[in-house]
């Protein structure tokens, strides 16, 4: 069996980031683990931030961007309130 790649989904959620609050029917856009797709994931997070559906401290915006574009997008969730990024294996 081939080694799985990664895909990421951004979810709007409650402040506690409970799995029950992450709705796959609302947040159904999947971002592959590629440079272009990671940029699109950052664009999505930025749009959610601009629309005030999520909160990120101003001092943490660059940290979130770097985690999504160059690091581990799931780690960016630590700096996002009312939003989370989850990773999934894809083949």
Short mmCIF file of N, CA and C in Angstrom, two decimals:
data_model
loop_
_atom_site.label_atom_id
_atom_site.label_comp_id
_atom_site.label_asym_id
_atom_site.label_seq_id
_atom_site.Cartn_x
_atom_site.Cartn_y
_atom_site.Cartn_z
N UNK A 1 0.85 -1.18 0.00
CA UNK A 1 0.00 0.00 0.00
C UNK A 1 0.89 1.24 0.00
N UNK A 2 0.59 2.24 -0.84
CA UNK A 2 1.41 3.44 -0.89
C UNK A 2 1.30 4.25 0.40
N UNK A 3 2.33 5.02 0.66
CA UNK A 3 2.34 5.88 1.83
C UNK A 3 1.30 6.99 1.63
N UNK A 4 0.45 7.21 2.64
CA UNK A 4 -0.58 8.24 2.47
C UNK A 4 0.02 9.65 2.51
N UNK A 5 -0.60 10.54 1.79
CA UNK A 5 -0.26 11.95 1.87
C UNK A 5 -1.14 12.59 2.93
N UNK A 6 -1.02 13.88 3.08
CA UNK A 6 -1.84 14.60 4.05
C UNK A 6 -2.78 15.55 3.33
N UNK A 7 -3.93 15.74 3.93
CA UNK A 7 -4.89 16.75 3.49
C UNK A 7 -5.37 17.46 4.74
N UNK A 8 -5.76 18.71 4.58
CA UNK A 8 -6.18 19.53 5.72
C UNK A 8 -7.57 20.09 5.48
N UNK A 9 -8.35 20.19 6.55
CA UNK A 9 -9.66 20.83 6.50
C UNK A 9 -9.71 21.86 7.60
N UNK A 10 -10.15 23.07 7.25
CA UNK A 10 -10.39 24.10 8.24
C UNK A 10 -11.83 23.96 8.70
N UNK A 11 -12.03 23.99 10.02
CA UNK A 11 -13.37 23.92 10.59
C UNK A 11 -13.66 25.15 11.44
N UNK A 12 -14.85 25.71 11.28
CA UNK A 12 -15.37 26.64 12.27
C UNK A 12 -15.86 25.76 13.41
N UNK A 13 -15.69 26.21 14.66
CA UNK A 13 -16.07 25.37 15.79
C UNK A 13 -16.28 26.23 17.02
N UNK A 14 -16.62 25.57 18.12
CA UNK A 14 -16.78 26.30 19.37
C UNK A 14 -15.42 26.60 19.98
N UNK A 15 -15.42 27.37 21.06
CA UNK A 15 -14.17 27.79 21.69
C UNK A 15 -13.37 26.61 22.23
N UNK A 16 -14.05 25.54 22.63
CA UNK A 16 -13.36 24.36 23.17
C UNK A 16 -12.85 23.42 22.08
N UNK A 17 -13.18 23.73 20.82
CA UNK A 17 -12.77 22.92 19.67
C UNK A 17 -13.27 21.48 19.77
N UNK A 18 -14.50 21.32 20.24
CA UNK A 18 -15.05 19.96 20.34
C UNK A 18 -15.32 19.41 18.94
N UNK A 19 -15.09 18.13 18.78
CA UNK A 19 -15.31 17.48 17.49
C UNK A 19 -16.77 17.64 17.05
N UNK A 20 -17.70 17.61 17.99
CA UNK A 20 -19.12 17.72 17.66
C UNK A 20 -19.45 19.07 17.02
N UNK A 21 -18.65 20.11 17.29
CA UNK A 21 -18.93 21.42 16.72
C UNK A 21 -18.31 21.61 15.34
N UNK A 22 -17.53 20.64 14.88
CA UNK A 22 -16.88 20.72 13.57
C UNK A 22 -17.76 20.01 12.54
N UNK A 23 -18.40 20.80 11.69
CA UNK A 23 -19.41 20.28 10.78
C UNK A 23 -18.83 20.11 9.38
N UNK A 24 -18.68 18.87 8.95
CA UNK A 24 -18.11 18.57 7.64
C UNK A 24 -19.04 19.02 6.51
N UNK A 25 -20.32 19.20 6.80
CA UNK A 25 -21.25 19.68 5.78
C UNK A 25 -21.16 21.19 5.60
N UNK A 26 -20.66 21.90 6.60
CA UNK A 26 -20.45 23.33 6.51
C UNK A 26 -19.05 23.64 6.00
N UNK A 27 -18.05 22.96 6.54
CA UNK A 27 -16.65 23.13 6.15
C UNK A 27 -16.23 21.89 5.37
N UNK A 28 -16.40 21.94 4.07
CA UNK A 28 -16.13 20.74 3.27
C UNK A 28 -15.00 20.92 2.27
N UNK A 29 -14.31 22.04 2.33
CA UNK A 29 -13.20 22.30 1.42
C UNK A 29 -11.94 21.60 1.94
N UNK A 30 -11.33 20.79 1.10
CA UNK A 30 -10.15 20.01 1.48
C UNK A 30 -8.93 20.62 0.80
N UNK A 31 -7.86 20.77 1.58
CA UNK A 31 -6.62 21.36 1.09
C UNK A 31 -5.52 20.30 1.13
N UNK A 32 -4.97 19.97 -0.03
CA UNK A 32 -3.89 18.99 -0.08
C UNK A 32 -2.62 19.59 0.50
N UNK A 33 -1.68 18.74 0.79
CA UNK A 33 -0.39 19.16 1.35
C UNK A 33 0.55 19.54 0.21
N UNK A 34 0.23 20.67 -0.43
CA UNK A 34 1.07 21.21 -1.49
C UNK A 34 1.21 22.71 -1.24
N UNK A 35 2.21 23.31 -1.86
CA UNK A 35 2.47 24.73 -1.65
C UNK A 35 1.24 25.58 -2.02
N UNK A 36 0.67 25.33 -3.18
CA UNK A 36 -0.49 26.10 -3.63
C UNK A 36 -1.71 25.90 -2.75
N UNK A 37 -1.93 24.67 -2.35
CA UNK A 37 -3.10 24.36 -1.52
C UNK A 37 -2.94 24.94 -0.11
N UNK A 38 -1.73 24.94 0.40
CA UNK A 38 -1.49 25.55 1.72
C UNK A 38 -1.74 27.06 1.65
N UNK A 39 -1.37 27.69 0.55
CA UNK A 39 -1.65 29.12 0.39
C UNK A 39 -3.16 29.37 0.36
N UNK A 40 -3.89 28.47 -0.28
CA UNK A 40 -5.35 28.59 -0.30
C UNK A 40 -5.95 28.36 1.08
N UNK A 41 -5.35 27.48 1.86
CA UNK A 41 -5.80 27.27 3.24
C UNK A 41 -5.58 28.55 4.05
N UNK A 42 -4.41 29.17 3.90
CA UNK A 42 -4.16 30.43 4.60
C UNK A 42 -5.17 31.50 4.15
N UNK A 43 -5.45 31.54 2.86
CA UNK A 43 -6.43 32.51 2.35
C UNK A 43 -7.79 32.28 3.01
N UNK A 44 -8.18 31.03 3.16
CA UNK A 44 -9.46 30.70 3.81
C UNK A 44 -9.47 31.17 5.26
N UNK A 45 -8.38 30.88 5.99
CA UNK A 45 -8.29 31.31 7.39
C UNK A 45 -8.33 32.84 7.46
N UNK A 46 -7.63 33.51 6.57
CA UNK A 46 -7.60 34.97 6.54
C UNK A 46 -9.01 35.53 6.28
N UNK A 47 -9.75 34.91 5.37
CA UNK A 47 -11.12 35.34 5.08
C UNK A 47 -12.02 35.16 6.30
N UNK A 48 -11.88 34.03 6.99
CA UNK A 48 -12.67 33.79 8.20
C UNK A 48 -12.32 34.81 9.28
N UNK A 49 -11.06 35.14 9.38
CA UNK A 49 -10.60 36.16 10.34
C UNK A 49 -11.19 37.53 9.97
N UNK A 50 -11.11 37.89 8.71
CA UNK A 50 -11.63 39.16 8.24
C UNK A 50 -13.13 39.30 8.43
N UNK A 51 -13.84 38.18 8.32
CA UNK A 51 -15.29 38.17 8.50
C UNK A 51 -15.67 38.05 9.98
N UNK A 52 -14.66 37.98 10.85
CA UNK A 52 -14.83 37.90 12.31
C UNK A 52 -15.57 36.64 12.75
N UNK A 53 -15.42 35.55 11.96
CA UNK A 53 -15.98 34.26 12.38
C UNK A 53 -15.00 33.48 13.24
N UNK A 54 -13.72 33.87 13.18
CA UNK A 54 -12.69 33.31 14.05
C UNK A 54 -11.92 34.48 14.67
N UNK A 55 -11.16 34.17 15.70
CA UNK A 55 -10.33 35.19 16.33
C UNK A 55 -8.89 34.70 16.40
N UNK A 56 -7.98 35.61 16.06
CA UNK A 56 -6.55 35.37 16.17
C UNK A 56 -5.95 36.65 16.73
N UNK A 57 -5.13 36.53 17.77
CA UNK A 57 -4.47 37.72 18.31
C UNK A 57 -3.58 38.32 17.22
N UNK A 58 -3.59 39.63 17.11
CA UNK A 58 -2.80 40.32 16.08
C UNK A 58 -1.35 39.86 16.09
N UNK A 59 -0.78 39.69 17.28
CA UNK A 59 0.62 39.25 17.40
C UNK A 59 0.84 37.83 16.88
N UNK A 60 -0.23 37.04 16.74
CA UNK A 60 -0.10 35.65 16.31
C UNK A 60 -0.39 35.42 14.83
N UNK A 61 -0.80 36.46 14.11
CA UNK A 61 -1.16 36.28 12.70
C UNK A 61 -0.01 35.71 11.88
N UNK A 62 1.18 36.23 12.05
CA UNK A 62 2.34 35.74 11.29
C UNK A 62 2.67 34.30 11.67
N UNK A 63 2.54 33.98 12.95
CA UNK A 63 2.79 32.61 13.42
C UNK A 63 1.82 31.64 12.75
N UNK A 64 0.56 32.02 12.68
CA UNK A 64 -0.45 31.18 12.05
C UNK A 64 -0.14 31.02 10.56
N UNK A 65 0.18 32.12 9.90
CA UNK A 65 0.50 32.05 8.47
C UNK A 65 1.69 31.13 8.21
N UNK A 66 2.75 31.27 8.98
CA UNK A 66 3.95 30.43 8.78
C UNK A 66 3.67 28.96 9.07
N UNK A 67 2.87 28.69 10.10
CA UNK A 67 2.53 27.30 10.41
C UNK A 67 1.76 26.67 9.25
N UNK A 68 0.85 27.42 8.67
CA UNK A 68 0.05 26.89 7.57
C UNK A 68 0.88 26.74 6.30
N UNK A 69 1.67 27.74 5.96
CA UNK A 69 2.37 27.73 4.67
C UNK A 69 3.64 26.88 4.70
N UNK A 70 4.37 26.91 5.83
CA UNK A 70 5.69 26.25 5.85
C UNK A 70 5.82 25.15 6.90
N UNK A 71 4.95 25.13 7.89
CA UNK A 71 5.12 24.18 8.98
C UNK A 71 4.00 23.16 9.04
N UNK A 72 3.44 23.02 10.24
CA UNK A 72 2.35 22.08 10.48
C UNK A 72 1.06 22.88 10.64
N UNK A 73 0.17 22.86 9.65
CA UNK A 73 -1.05 23.63 9.74
C UNK A 73 -1.90 23.32 10.97
N UNK A 74 -1.84 22.09 11.45
CA UNK A 74 -2.61 21.73 12.64
C UNK A 74 -2.15 22.55 13.85
N UNK A 75 -0.86 22.85 13.93
CA UNK A 75 -0.33 23.67 15.03
C UNK A 75 -0.91 25.08 15.03
N UNK A 76 -1.30 25.57 13.87
CA UNK A 76 -1.91 26.90 13.78
C UNK A 76 -3.19 26.98 14.61
N UNK A 77 -3.85 25.84 14.79
CA UNK A 77 -5.09 25.79 15.56
C UNK A 77 -4.89 26.30 16.99
N UNK A 78 -3.68 26.17 17.51
CA UNK A 78 -3.41 26.62 18.88
C UNK A 78 -3.57 28.12 19.04
N UNK A 79 -3.55 28.85 17.94
CA UNK A 79 -3.63 30.31 17.96
C UNK A 79 -4.96 30.85 17.44
N UNK A 80 -5.86 29.93 17.07
CA UNK A 80 -7.14 30.32 16.48
C UNK A 80 -8.27 30.01 17.45
N UNK A 81 -9.10 31.00 17.74
CA UNK A 81 -10.28 30.76 18.56
C UNK A 81 -11.49 30.65 17.64
N UNK A 82 -12.33 29.67 17.88
CA UNK A 82 -13.53 29.38 17.08
C UNK A 82 -13.18 28.81 15.70
N UNK A 83 -11.98 28.25 15.58
CA UNK A 83 -11.57 27.60 14.34
C UNK A 83 -10.49 26.59 14.62
N UNK A 84 -10.41 25.56 13.76
CA UNK A 84 -9.39 24.53 13.93
C UNK A 84 -9.05 23.94 12.57
N UNK A 85 -7.83 23.48 12.43
CA UNK A 85 -7.37 22.80 11.24
C UNK A 85 -7.06 21.37 11.64
N UNK A 86 -7.61 20.44 10.90
CA UNK A 86 -7.37 19.02 11.16
C UNK A 86 -6.70 18.41 9.94
N UNK A 87 -5.83 17.43 10.19
CA UNK A 87 -5.12 16.71 9.13
C UNK A 87 -5.73 15.32 8.96
N UNK A 88 -5.75 14.87 7.72
CA UNK A 88 -6.28 13.55 7.38
C UNK A 88 -5.33 12.89 6.40
N UNK A 89 -5.24 11.59 6.48
CA UNK A 89 -4.46 10.85 5.48
C UNK A 89 -5.27 10.78 4.20
N UNK A 90 -4.59 10.91 3.07
CA UNK A 90 -5.26 10.74 1.78
C UNK A 90 -4.35 9.91 0.88
N UNK A 91 -4.96 9.13 0.02
CA UNK A 91 -4.22 8.24 -0.87
C UNK A 91 -4.38 8.66 -2.29
#
